[in-house]
mmCIF file of C-alpha atoms in Angstrom:
data_model
loop_
_atom_site.group_PDB
_atom_site.id
_atom_site.type_symbol
_atom_site.label_atom_id
_atom_site.label_comp_id
_atom_site.label_asym_id
_atom_site.label_seq_id
_atom_site.Cartn_x
_atom_site.Cartn_y
_atom_site.Cartn_z
ATOM 1 C CA MET K 1 -19.386 2.770 -21.228
ATOM 2 C CA LYS K 2 -18.360 -0.450 -19.087
ATOM 3 C CA LYS K 3 -19.426 -0.237 -15.585
ATOM 4 C CA ILE K 4 -17.935 -2.197 -12.827
ATOM 5 C CA ASN K 5 -20.135 -3.424 -9.757
ATOM 6 C CA ILE K 6 -17.966 -2.736 -6.621
ATOM 7 C CA ALA K 7 -18.406 -4.239 -3.248
ATOM 8 C CA ILE K 8 -16.681 -2.623 -0.493
ATOM 9 C CA VAL K 9 -15.734 -4.830 2.736
ATOM 10 C CA GLY K 10 -14.843 -2.971 5.742
ATOM 11 C CA LEU K 11 -16.299 0.441 6.438
ATOM 12 C CA GLY K 12 -13.556 1.838 8.638
ATOM 13 C CA PHE K 13 -10.775 3.131 6.339
ATOM 14 C CA GLY K 14 -12.640 1.531 3.452
ATOM 15 C CA ALA K 15 -15.305 4.216 3.689
ATOM 16 C CA GLU K 16 -12.686 6.532 2.242
ATOM 17 C CA PHE K 17 -13.102 4.971 -1.281
ATOM 18 C CA ILE K 18 -17.116 4.920 -1.310
ATOM 19 C CA PRO K 19 -17.268 8.476 -2.812
ATOM 20 C CA ILE K 20 -14.631 7.736 -5.319
ATOM 21 C CA TYR K 21 -16.219 4.930 -6.752
ATOM 22 C CA GLN K 22 -19.720 6.535 -6.683
ATOM 23 C CA ARG K 23 -18.226 9.288 -8.902
ATOM 24 C CA HIS K 24 -15.884 7.423 -11.104
ATOM 25 C CA PRO K 25 -17.093 6.812 -14.960
ATOM 26 C CA HIS K 26 -16.393 3.087 -14.980
ATOM 27 C CA ALA K 27 -17.569 1.978 -11.262
ATOM 28 C CA ASN K 28 -21.268 1.338 -9.811
ATOM 29 C CA MET K 29 -20.406 1.516 -6.123
ATOM 30 C CA TYR K 30 -23.166 -1.470 -5.829
ATOM 31 C CA ALA K 31 -22.673 -3.046 -2.140
ATOM 32 C CA ILE K 32 -21.127 -2.550 1.028
ATOM 33 C CA CYS K 33 -20.344 -5.239 3.811
ATOM 34 C CA GLN K 34 -19.780 -4.747 7.487
ATOM 35 C CA ARG K 35 -20.290 -7.220 10.442
ATOM 36 C CA ASN K 36 -21.675 -4.336 12.610
ATOM 37 C CA GLU K 37 -25.065 -4.035 11.501
ATOM 38 C CA THR K 38 -25.490 -0.431 13.062
ATOM 39 C CA ASN K 39 -22.476 0.848 11.224
ATOM 40 C CA LEU K 40 -23.470 -0.747 8.085
ATOM 41 C CA HIS K 41 -26.408 0.798 7.990
ATOM 42 C CA LYS K 42 -25.218 4.228 9.047
ATOM 43 C CA ILE K 43 -22.771 4.326 6.360
ATOM 44 C CA GLY K 44 -25.452 2.691 3.655
ATOM 45 C CA ASP K 45 -27.982 5.659 4.448
ATOM 46 C CA ALA K 46 -25.090 8.534 4.481
ATOM 47 C CA PHE K 47 -24.195 7.290 1.093
ATOM 48 C CA ASN K 48 -27.649 5.878 -0.406
ATOM 49 C CA ILE K 49 -26.252 2.424 -0.784
ATOM 50 C CA GLU K 50 -29.233 0.086 -1.030
ATOM 51 C CA LYS K 51 -27.048 -3.403 -1.165
ATOM 52 C CA ARG K 52 -25.810 -3.943 2.399
ATOM 53 C CA TYR K 53 -24.449 -7.127 3.679
ATOM 54 C CA SER K 54 -23.221 -8.115 7.332
ATOM 55 C CA ASP K 55 -22.030 -11.654 6.034
ATOM 56 C CA TYR K 56 -19.149 -11.742 3.938
ATOM 57 C CA ASP K 57 -19.908 -15.275 2.407
ATOM 58 C CA GLU K 58 -23.413 -13.841 1.392
ATOM 59 C CA LEU K 59 -22.070 -11.128 -0.386
ATOM 60 C CA LEU K 60 -19.930 -13.436 -2.538
ATOM 61 C CA LYS K 61 -23.011 -15.317 -3.462
ATOM 62 C CA ASP K 62 -24.374 -12.111 -5.397
ATOM 63 C CA PRO K 63 -23.892 -12.621 -9.294
ATOM 64 C CA ASN K 64 -23.899 -8.977 -9.669
ATOM 65 C CA ILE K 65 -20.817 -8.309 -8.056
ATOM 66 C CA ASP K 66 -17.617 -8.046 -10.338
ATOM 67 C CA ALA K 67 -15.165 -7.024 -7.757
ATOM 68 C CA VAL K 68 -14.663 -6.652 -4.159
ATOM 69 C CA HIS K 69 -12.548 -3.858 -2.355
ATOM 70 C CA ILE K 70 -11.109 -5.619 0.657
ATOM 71 C CA ASN K 71 -10.341 -3.306 3.968
ATOM 72 C CA SER K 72 -10.846 -5.757 6.907
ATOM 73 C CA PRO K 73 -8.519 -6.312 9.418
ATOM 74 C CA ILE K 74 -4.802 -7.743 8.534
ATOM 75 C CA PRO K 75 -5.669 -11.352 9.668
ATOM 76 C CA ASN K 76 -8.669 -11.783 7.442
ATOM 77 C CA HIS K 77 -7.050 -10.302 3.958
ATOM 78 C CA ALA K 78 -5.855 -13.839 2.816
ATOM 79 C CA GLU K 79 -8.912 -15.781 3.328
ATOM 80 C CA GLN K 80 -11.350 -13.312 2.205
ATOM 81 C CA THR K 81 -9.217 -12.756 -0.817
ATOM 82 C CA LEU K 82 -9.194 -16.523 -1.568
ATOM 83 C CA LYS K 83 -12.730 -16.969 -0.956
ATOM 84 C CA ALA K 84 -13.598 -14.108 -3.664
ATOM 85 C CA LEU K 85 -11.242 -15.414 -6.234
ATOM 86 C CA LYS K 86 -12.845 -18.637 -5.809
ATOM 87 C CA ALA K 87 -16.368 -16.829 -6.242
ATOM 88 C CA GLY K 88 -15.634 -15.580 -9.467
ATOM 89 C CA LYS K 89 -14.605 -11.875 -8.220
ATOM 90 C CA HIS K 90 -11.737 -9.440 -9.116
ATOM 91 C CA VAL K 91 -10.224 -8.167 -5.929
ATOM 92 C CA ALA K 92 -8.381 -5.063 -4.542
ATOM 93 C CA CYS K 93 -7.135 -5.467 -0.958
ATOM 94 C CA THR K 94 -5.505 -3.111 1.255
ATOM 95 C CA VAL K 95 -2.146 -4.108 2.571
ATOM 96 C CA PRO K 96 -0.357 -6.144 3.141
ATOM 97 C CA MET K 97 -1.556 -9.288 0.936
ATOM 98 C CA ALA K 98 -1.347 -11.982 3.610
ATOM 99 C CA THR K 99 0.344 -12.866 6.477
ATOM 100 C CA SER K 100 2.368 -15.943 5.379
ATOM 101 C CA VAL K 101 4.565 -16.590 2.345
ATOM 102 C CA GLU K 102 2.402 -19.804 1.406
ATOM 103 C CA GLU K 103 -0.782 -17.617 1.284
ATOM 104 C CA CYS K 104 0.798 -15.207 -0.752
ATOM 105 C CA MET K 105 1.377 -18.013 -3.326
ATOM 106 C CA GLU K 106 -1.519 -19.541 -3.036
ATOM 107 C CA ILE K 107 -3.372 -16.009 -3.942
ATOM 108 C CA VAL K 108 -0.966 -15.667 -6.797
ATOM 109 C CA LYS K 109 -1.785 -19.228 -8.377
ATOM 110 C CA LEU K 110 -5.539 -18.752 -7.480
ATOM 111 C CA SER K 111 -5.235 -15.460 -9.573
ATOM 112 C CA LYS K 112 -3.940 -17.183 -12.524
ATOM 113 C CA ALA K 113 -6.241 -20.140 -12.244
ATOM 114 C CA THR K 114 -9.590 -18.070 -12.258
ATOM 115 C CA GLY K 115 -8.273 -15.570 -14.603
ATOM 116 C CA LYS K 116 -9.562 -12.657 -12.150
ATOM 117 C CA LYS K 117 -7.305 -9.635 -11.645
ATOM 118 C CA TYR K 118 -5.842 -9.051 -7.786
ATOM 119 C CA MET K 119 -4.249 -5.802 -6.700
ATOM 120 C CA MET K 120 -2.812 -4.771 -3.294
ATOM 121 C CA MET K 121 -3.838 -1.076 -2.890
ATOM 122 C CA GLU K 122 -0.783 0.240 -1.565
ATOM 123 C CA THR K 123 -1.019 3.954 -1.116
ATOM 124 C CA VAL K 124 2.548 4.737 -1.320
ATOM 125 C CA VAL K 125 3.503 3.810 -4.983
ATOM 126 C CA TYR K 126 0.451 6.203 -6.133
ATOM 127 C CA SER K 127 1.170 9.030 -3.509
ATOM 128 C CA ARG K 128 2.128 12.512 -5.228
ATOM 129 C CA GLU K 129 5.778 12.188 -3.887
ATOM 130 C CA PHE K 130 6.139 8.791 -5.896
ATOM 131 C CA LEU K 131 4.362 9.900 -8.637
ATOM 132 C CA PHE K 132 6.712 12.932 -8.995
ATOM 133 C CA VAL K 133 9.862 10.991 -8.561
ATOM 134 C CA LYS K 134 8.535 8.477 -11.210
ATOM 135 C CA GLU K 135 8.156 11.151 -13.312
ATOM 136 C CA LEU K 136 11.895 12.524 -13.057
ATOM 137 C CA TYR K 137 12.994 8.829 -13.418
ATOM 138 C CA GLU K 138 11.049 8.375 -16.718
ATOM 139 C CA LYS K 139 12.217 11.929 -18.104
ATOM 140 C CA GLY K 140 15.914 10.387 -17.292
ATOM 141 C CA GLU K 141 16.430 13.316 -15.023
ATOM 142 C CA LEU K 142 17.635 11.146 -12.193
ATOM 143 C CA GLY K 143 19.945 9.586 -14.625
ATOM 144 C CA LYS K 144 21.215 5.916 -13.441
ATOM 145 C CA VAL K 145 19.315 4.966 -10.192
ATOM 146 C CA GLN K 146 22.242 3.820 -7.630
ATOM 147 C CA PHE K 147 20.417 3.390 -4.507
ATOM 148 C CA LEU K 148 16.870 3.213 -2.947
ATOM 149 C CA LYS K 149 16.101 3.838 0.529
ATOM 150 C CA ALA K 150 12.598 3.780 2.869
ATOM 151 C CA SER K 151 11.186 3.841 6.289
ATOM 152 C CA HIS K 152 8.230 3.507 7.819
ATOM 153 C CA GLN K 153 7.901 4.640 11.450
ATOM 154 C CA GLN K 154 4.566 5.124 13.451
ATOM 155 C CA ASP K 155 3.538 4.832 17.287
ATOM 156 C CA MET K 156 0.762 2.342 17.088
ATOM 157 C CA ASP K 157 -0.222 1.965 20.773
ATOM 158 C CA GLY K 158 -3.931 2.665 21.013
ATOM 159 C CA TRP K 159 -4.556 0.983 17.498
ATOM 160 C CA PRO K 160 -7.117 -2.213 17.301
ATOM 161 C CA ASP K 161 -6.430 -5.463 19.095
ATOM 162 C CA TYR K 162 -4.531 -7.046 15.998
ATOM 163 C CA TRP K 163 -1.724 -4.410 16.032
ATOM 164 C CA PRO K 164 -0.191 -4.663 19.767
ATOM 165 C CA GLY K 165 3.239 -6.399 19.292
ATOM 166 C CA LEU K 166 2.948 -6.835 15.490
ATOM 167 C CA PRO K 167 6.480 -7.862 14.059
ATOM 168 C CA PRO K 168 7.406 -4.195 12.380
ATOM 169 C CA MET K 169 8.213 -5.892 9.089
ATOM 170 C CA HIS K 170 4.891 -7.993 8.840
ATOM 171 C CA TYR K 171 3.791 -4.479 7.874
ATOM 172 C CA ALA K 172 6.394 -3.357 5.754
ATOM 173 C CA THR K 173 4.953 -2.882 2.120
ATOM 174 C CA HIS K 174 4.690 0.762 2.518
ATOM 175 C CA CYS K 175 8.517 1.050 2.535
ATOM 176 C CA VAL K 176 9.099 -2.035 0.092
ATOM 177 C CA GLY K 177 6.486 -0.934 -2.451
ATOM 178 C CA PRO K 178 8.367 2.194 -3.313
ATOM 179 C CA VAL K 179 11.810 0.960 -3.589
ATOM 180 C CA ALA K 180 10.700 -2.146 -5.482
ATOM 181 C CA GLY K 181 7.672 -0.418 -7.548
ATOM 182 C CA LEU K 182 9.737 2.790 -9.106
ATOM 183 C CA LEU K 183 11.880 0.550 -11.556
ATOM 184 C CA LYS K 184 9.531 -2.440 -11.495
ATOM 185 C CA LEU K 185 12.226 -4.832 -9.423
ATOM 186 C CA GLU K 186 11.801 -8.059 -8.387
ATOM 187 C CA ALA K 187 13.180 -8.792 -4.791
ATOM 188 C CA GLU K 188 15.293 -11.877 -5.037
ATOM 189 C CA TYR K 189 16.552 -12.190 -1.154
ATOM 190 C CA VAL K 190 16.656 -10.317 2.050
ATOM 191 C CA SER K 191 18.745 -9.939 5.117
ATOM 192 C CA CYS K 192 17.232 -8.101 8.190
ATOM 193 C CA PHE K 193 18.544 -7.283 11.871
ATOM 194 C CA GLY K 194 16.270 -6.267 14.944
ATOM 195 C CA SER K 195 17.511 -3.721 17.102
ATOM 196 C CA GLY K 196 16.263 -2.647 20.525
ATOM 197 C CA THR K 197 13.236 -4.122 22.553
ATOM 198 C CA ILE K 198 9.445 -3.512 23.110
ATOM 199 C CA ARG K 199 7.982 -4.067 26.539
ATOM 200 C CA GLU K 200 7.397 -7.553 27.300
ATOM 201 C CA GLU K 201 3.620 -7.464 27.340
ATOM 202 C CA LEU K 202 3.954 -6.690 23.586
ATOM 203 C CA ALA K 203 6.772 -8.682 22.876
ATOM 204 C CA LYS K 204 5.221 -12.103 24.115
ATOM 205 C CA ILE K 205 1.951 -11.409 21.805
ATOM 206 C CA HIS K 206 3.830 -12.490 18.585
ATOM 207 C CA ASN K 207 7.214 -13.751 20.205
ATOM 208 C CA SER K 208 8.681 -10.758 18.338
ATOM 209 C CA PRO K 209 10.888 -8.413 20.796
ATOM 210 C CA PHE K 210 12.490 -5.898 18.509
ATOM 211 C CA ALA K 211 11.531 -2.110 18.310
ATOM 212 C CA VAL K 212 13.200 -1.713 15.073
ATOM 213 C CA GLU K 213 13.855 -4.089 11.945
ATOM 214 C CA SER K 214 16.106 -3.157 9.423
ATOM 215 C CA ALA K 215 16.634 -4.982 6.142
ATOM 216 C CA HIS K 216 18.864 -4.911 2.920
ATOM 217 C CA ILE K 217 16.994 -6.187 -0.266
ATOM 218 C CA LYS K 218 18.813 -7.545 -3.234
ATOM 219 C CA PHE K 219 16.856 -7.271 -6.503
ATOM 220 C CA LYS K 220 17.087 -10.091 -9.350
ATOM 221 C CA ASP K 221 18.751 -9.300 -12.500
ATOM 222 C CA SER K 222 19.947 -6.058 -11.207
ATOM 223 C CA ASP K 223 22.633 -4.336 -9.631
ATOM 224 C CA LEU K 224 20.628 -2.556 -7.239
ATOM 225 C CA SER K 225 19.903 -3.038 -3.629
ATOM 226 C CA ALA K 226 17.700 -1.185 -1.159
ATOM 227 C CA TYR K 227 17.347 -0.360 2.681
ATOM 228 C CA VAL K 228 14.307 -0.188 4.459
ATOM 229 C CA TYR K 229 13.430 0.091 8.043
ATOM 230 C CA ARG K 230 10.424 -0.153 10.314
ATOM 231 C CA SER K 231 9.145 0.678 13.741
ATOM 232 C CA LEU K 232 5.875 0.170 15.535
ATOM 233 C CA PHE K 233 6.076 0.705 19.413
ATOM 234 C CA ASP K 234 8.720 2.142 21.842
ATOM 235 C CA LEU K 235 10.479 4.537 19.708
ATOM 236 C CA ALA K 236 10.251 8.647 19.652
ATOM 237 C CA ARG K 237 9.786 9.509 16.127
ATOM 238 C CA GLN K 238 6.849 11.421 14.612
ATOM 239 C CA TYR K 239 5.049 9.574 11.771
ATOM 240 C CA ARG K 240 7.221 8.866 8.789
ATOM 241 C CA GLU K 241 6.567 7.091 5.649
ATOM 242 C CA SER K 242 9.433 7.842 3.355
ATOM 243 C CA PHE K 243 11.542 6.890 0.401
ATOM 244 C CA GLU K 244 14.496 8.091 -1.147
ATOM 245 C CA VAL K 245 16.249 7.625 -4.374
ATOM 246 C CA TYR K 246 19.801 8.420 -5.414
ATOM 247 C CA GLY K 247 20.604 8.732 -8.981
ATOM 248 C CA THR K 248 23.866 10.015 -10.936
ATOM 249 C CA LYS K 249 22.453 13.172 -11.987
ATOM 250 C CA LYS K 250 19.597 13.692 -9.374
ATOM 251 C CA SER K 251 18.628 12.457 -5.840
ATOM 252 C CA PHE K 252 15.522 12.825 -4.008
ATOM 253 C CA GLU K 253 15.241 12.784 -0.167
ATOM 254 C CA TRP K 254 12.252 12.766 1.975
ATOM 255 C CA PRO K 255 11.761 15.639 4.502
ATOM 256 C CA LEU K 256 12.851 14.689 7.974
ATOM 257 C CA ILE K 257 9.762 16.519 9.569
ATOM 258 C CA GLU K 258 6.132 16.285 8.434
ATOM 259 C CA GLY K 259 5.207 19.340 6.287
ATOM 260 C CA GLU K 260 8.561 20.368 5.543
ATOM 261 C CA ASP K 261 9.627 20.627 1.569
ATOM 262 C CA ALA K 262 11.410 17.412 0.041
ATOM 263 C CA VAL K 263 14.921 18.241 -1.054
ATOM 264 C CA ILE K 264 16.372 17.202 -4.418
ATOM 265 C CA HIS K 265 20.364 16.869 -5.000
ATOM 266 C CA THR K 266 21.640 17.839 -8.206
ATOM 267 C CA ALA K 267 25.079 16.653 -9.208
ATOM 268 C CA LYS K 268 28.037 18.658 -10.341
ATOM 269 C CA LYS K 269 26.931 22.153 -8.926
ATOM 270 C CA GLU K 270 28.781 24.170 -6.250
ATOM 271 C CA GLU K 271 28.520 22.459 -3.077
ATOM 272 C CA HIS K 272 26.402 24.872 -1.347
ATOM 273 C CA GLU K 273 23.860 24.850 -4.858
ATOM 274 C CA ILE K 274 23.891 20.749 -4.767
ATOM 275 C CA PRO K 275 20.576 20.845 -2.337
ATOM 276 C CA GLU K 276 17.395 22.409 -3.321
ATOM 277 C CA ARG K 277 14.154 22.012 -1.373
ATOM 278 C CA ILE K 278 11.228 21.639 -3.864
ATOM 279 C CA LYS K 279 7.070 21.725 -3.560
ATOM 280 C CA ILE K 280 5.823 18.382 -4.396
ATOM 281 C CA PRO K 281 2.838 18.947 -7.110
ATOM 282 C CA ASP K 282 -0.412 17.421 -7.175
ATOM 283 C CA PHE K 283 -1.040 14.771 -9.770
ATOM 284 C CA ALA K 284 -4.908 14.737 -10.083
ATOM 285 C CA HIS K 285 -4.601 15.692 -13.825
ATOM 286 C CA LEU K 286 -3.919 12.017 -14.288
ATOM 287 C CA LEU K 287 -7.202 11.030 -12.996
ATOM 288 C CA PRO K 288 -11.068 11.415 -14.585
ATOM 289 C CA GLU K 289 -12.491 14.899 -13.540
ATOM 290 C CA ASP K 290 -15.024 13.637 -11.749
ATOM 291 C CA ILE K 291 -12.501 12.106 -8.771
ATOM 292 C CA GLN K 292 -10.061 14.593 -8.872
ATOM 293 C CA ARG K 293 -11.159 16.560 -5.798
ATOM 294 C CA PHE K 294 -10.022 13.227 -3.718
ATOM 295 C CA THR K 295 -6.435 13.981 -3.930
ATOM 296 C CA THR K 296 -6.989 16.502 -1.619
ATOM 297 C CA GLN K 297 -10.072 15.784 0.303
ATOM 298 C CA GLY K 298 -12.097 12.655 1.142
ATOM 299 C CA VAL K 299 -14.304 11.283 4.010
ATOM 300 C CA TYR K 300 -11.759 11.331 6.832
ATOM 301 C CA ASP K 301 -10.232 14.855 6.434
ATOM 302 C CA VAL K 302 -12.742 16.357 8.852
ATOM 303 C CA ALA K 303 -12.109 16.768 12.769
ATOM 304 C CA GLU K 304 -15.199 14.760 13.623
ATOM 305 C CA ASN K 305 -14.881 11.892 11.218
ATOM 306 C CA THR K 306 -11.199 10.924 11.962
ATOM 307 C CA HIS K 307 -9.497 7.493 11.190
ATOM 308 C CA LEU K 308 -5.859 7.181 12.527
ATOM 309 C CA SER K 309 -4.474 5.739 9.398
ATOM 310 C CA PHE K 310 -5.503 8.685 7.480
ATOM 311 C CA THR K 311 -4.656 11.497 9.909
ATOM 312 C CA GLN K 312 -1.339 10.039 10.804
ATOM 313 C CA GLY K 313 -0.430 9.019 6.939
ATOM 314 C CA ALA K 314 -0.882 12.775 5.722
ATOM 315 C CA GLY K 315 -3.842 11.738 3.518
ATOM 316 C CA HIS K 316 -1.910 9.126 2.142
ATOM 317 C CA GLY K 317 -0.091 11.382 -0.413
ATOM 318 C CA GLY K 318 -3.835 11.651 -2.304
ATOM 319 C CA SER K 319 -3.224 8.103 -3.435
ATOM 320 C CA HIS K 320 -6.701 7.024 -2.888
ATOM 321 C CA PRO K 321 -8.303 7.861 -5.954
ATOM 322 C CA HIS K 322 -5.341 7.028 -8.031
ATOM 323 C CA LEU K 323 -5.685 3.272 -6.513
ATOM 324 C CA ALA K 324 -9.258 2.998 -7.478
ATOM 325 C CA HIS K 325 -8.798 4.506 -10.850
ATOM 326 C CA GLU K 326 -5.983 1.860 -11.580
ATOM 327 C CA PHE K 327 -7.831 -0.907 -10.102
ATOM 328 C CA LEU K 328 -10.976 -0.165 -12.584
ATOM 329 C CA MET K 329 -8.996 0.563 -15.508
ATOM 330 C CA ALA K 330 -7.249 -2.727 -15.284
ATOM 331 C CA LEU K 331 -10.596 -4.227 -15.307
ATOM 332 C CA VAL K 332 -12.155 -2.385 -18.151
ATOM 333 C CA GLU K 333 -9.130 -2.689 -20.074
ATOM 334 C CA ASP K 334 -8.382 -6.388 -19.281
ATOM 335 C CA ARG K 335 -4.806 -6.016 -18.169
ATOM 336 C CA ASP K 336 -2.747 -6.421 -14.896
ATOM 337 C CA PRO K 337 -3.178 -3.607 -12.566
ATOM 338 C CA PHE K 338 0.015 -2.382 -10.771
ATOM 339 C CA PRO K 339 0.560 -3.716 -8.502
ATOM 340 C CA ASN K 340 -0.728 -7.148 -9.808
ATOM 341 C CA ALA K 341 -0.679 -10.476 -7.610
ATOM 342 C CA TRP K 342 3.073 -11.574 -8.087
ATOM 343 C CA GLU K 343 4.450 -8.071 -7.385
ATOM 344 C CA SER K 344 1.974 -7.947 -4.488
ATOM 345 C CA ALA K 345 3.302 -11.085 -3.264
ATOM 346 C CA ASN K 346 6.924 -10.421 -3.621
ATOM 347 C CA TRP K 347 6.411 -7.029 -1.692
ATOM 348 C CA THR K 348 4.726 -8.527 0.977
ATOM 349 C CA SER K 349 6.945 -11.795 1.587
ATOM 350 C CA VAL K 350 9.771 -9.275 1.540
ATOM 351 C CA GLY K 351 8.594 -7.948 5.054
ATOM 352 C CA ILE K 352 7.460 -11.628 6.234
ATOM 353 C CA LEU K 353 10.895 -13.207 5.500
ATOM 354 C CA ALA K 354 12.763 -9.943 6.623
ATOM 355 C CA HIS K 355 11.281 -10.735 10.123
ATOM 356 C CA GLU K 356 12.305 -14.453 9.652
ATOM 357 C CA SER K 357 15.738 -13.233 9.108
ATOM 358 C CA ALA K 358 15.929 -10.781 12.166
ATOM 359 C CA MET K 359 14.581 -13.645 14.379
ATOM 360 C CA GLN K 360 17.536 -15.607 12.812
ATOM 361 C CA GLY K 361 20.338 -12.794 13.386
ATOM 362 C CA GLY K 362 20.392 -11.496 9.828
ATOM 363 C CA LYS K 363 20.211 -14.679 7.996
ATOM 364 C CA ILE K 364 19.713 -14.191 4.272
ATOM 365 C CA LEU K 365 16.459 -15.598 3.128
ATOM 366 C CA ALA K 366 15.466 -16.027 -0.582
ATOM 367 C CA LEU K 367 11.840 -15.127 -1.955
ATOM 368 C CA PRO K 368 9.916 -17.476 -3.943
ATOM 369 C CA ASP K 369 9.446 -17.189 -7.646
ATOM 370 C CA PHE K 370 5.941 -15.577 -7.602
ATOM 371 C CA LYS K 371 6.605 -14.129 -11.032
ATOM 372 C CA ASN K 372 6.880 -17.668 -12.600
ATOM 373 C CA ALA K 373 3.765 -19.185 -10.655
ATOM 374 C CA ALA K 374 1.983 -16.180 -12.250
ATOM 375 C CA GLU K 375 2.679 -16.822 -15.986
#
């Protein structure tokens, strides 16, 4: 059985994936990388990992590493991805892909030139909610999809130093991913408006004043558009990472409050019978048996070992083992992962250009043709 030697870079949120790779039948959890050597050895000892690097460039020189899974701070994603591709490594990277459209294009082109796979590890498109709606769609139960909507609202006060004042749409893949990913649509252009203001000390960091940014996305070669909105600071709202799909037969709506049940609306029933609350099933059965447990538990599900992205994100919908499995199987089967390089670039650039649009009063901005650049 083919085994892929995996190196995890960044051991905050990244530690969540160590036990998954250790138990996956096609993975060898080969190495870890962290600049803080105390934490590096603490994690290495806890998970019995021999190969440890405090220098990313040294890690990339190791010829035994097949693929890197990057979980470093956002400003490092593009640089570390490009270095890894140039070093002949496959790349999985936490969101977003990059912080500029130009970097996104560079990654797409380099992935093609090197023949190495790239996957952005977008949690929402492997959450149990997304997998549930995807199953409804594929069975024809939604009918013709007519509209898609998503939101990601979160209070980021108290997060690490690269978060304060971040433009809301610069971290938009959690809401762009599901509306584009369900029907495998390609965003063609975007228009976005800003609303409200954040406090001055935050706004001046990125010269981004808006409390909320809301965007419309038009999809290429499709009659569909989608609406997404984001907030990060100075807004009273429980964490909500939602997506909604409206079809001719059935529609799916995310609950307003975390912990409540989602709603299915079914057409042509008596008015009071149209909505129905439903329990979302788990989709661990899609995974190898040895990693099925990780849809409901992981490193960060105990009180003394919490990570904000996990606790605020409701465990990311059980997505982590699905993400690792998809990346590994793409390498084993020599196929593109989902999302691949051009899809990841498209989703990330929607947010980047949406913010630019908001700063220009809602101007329509076209996305580059990442797909053709990848072919």
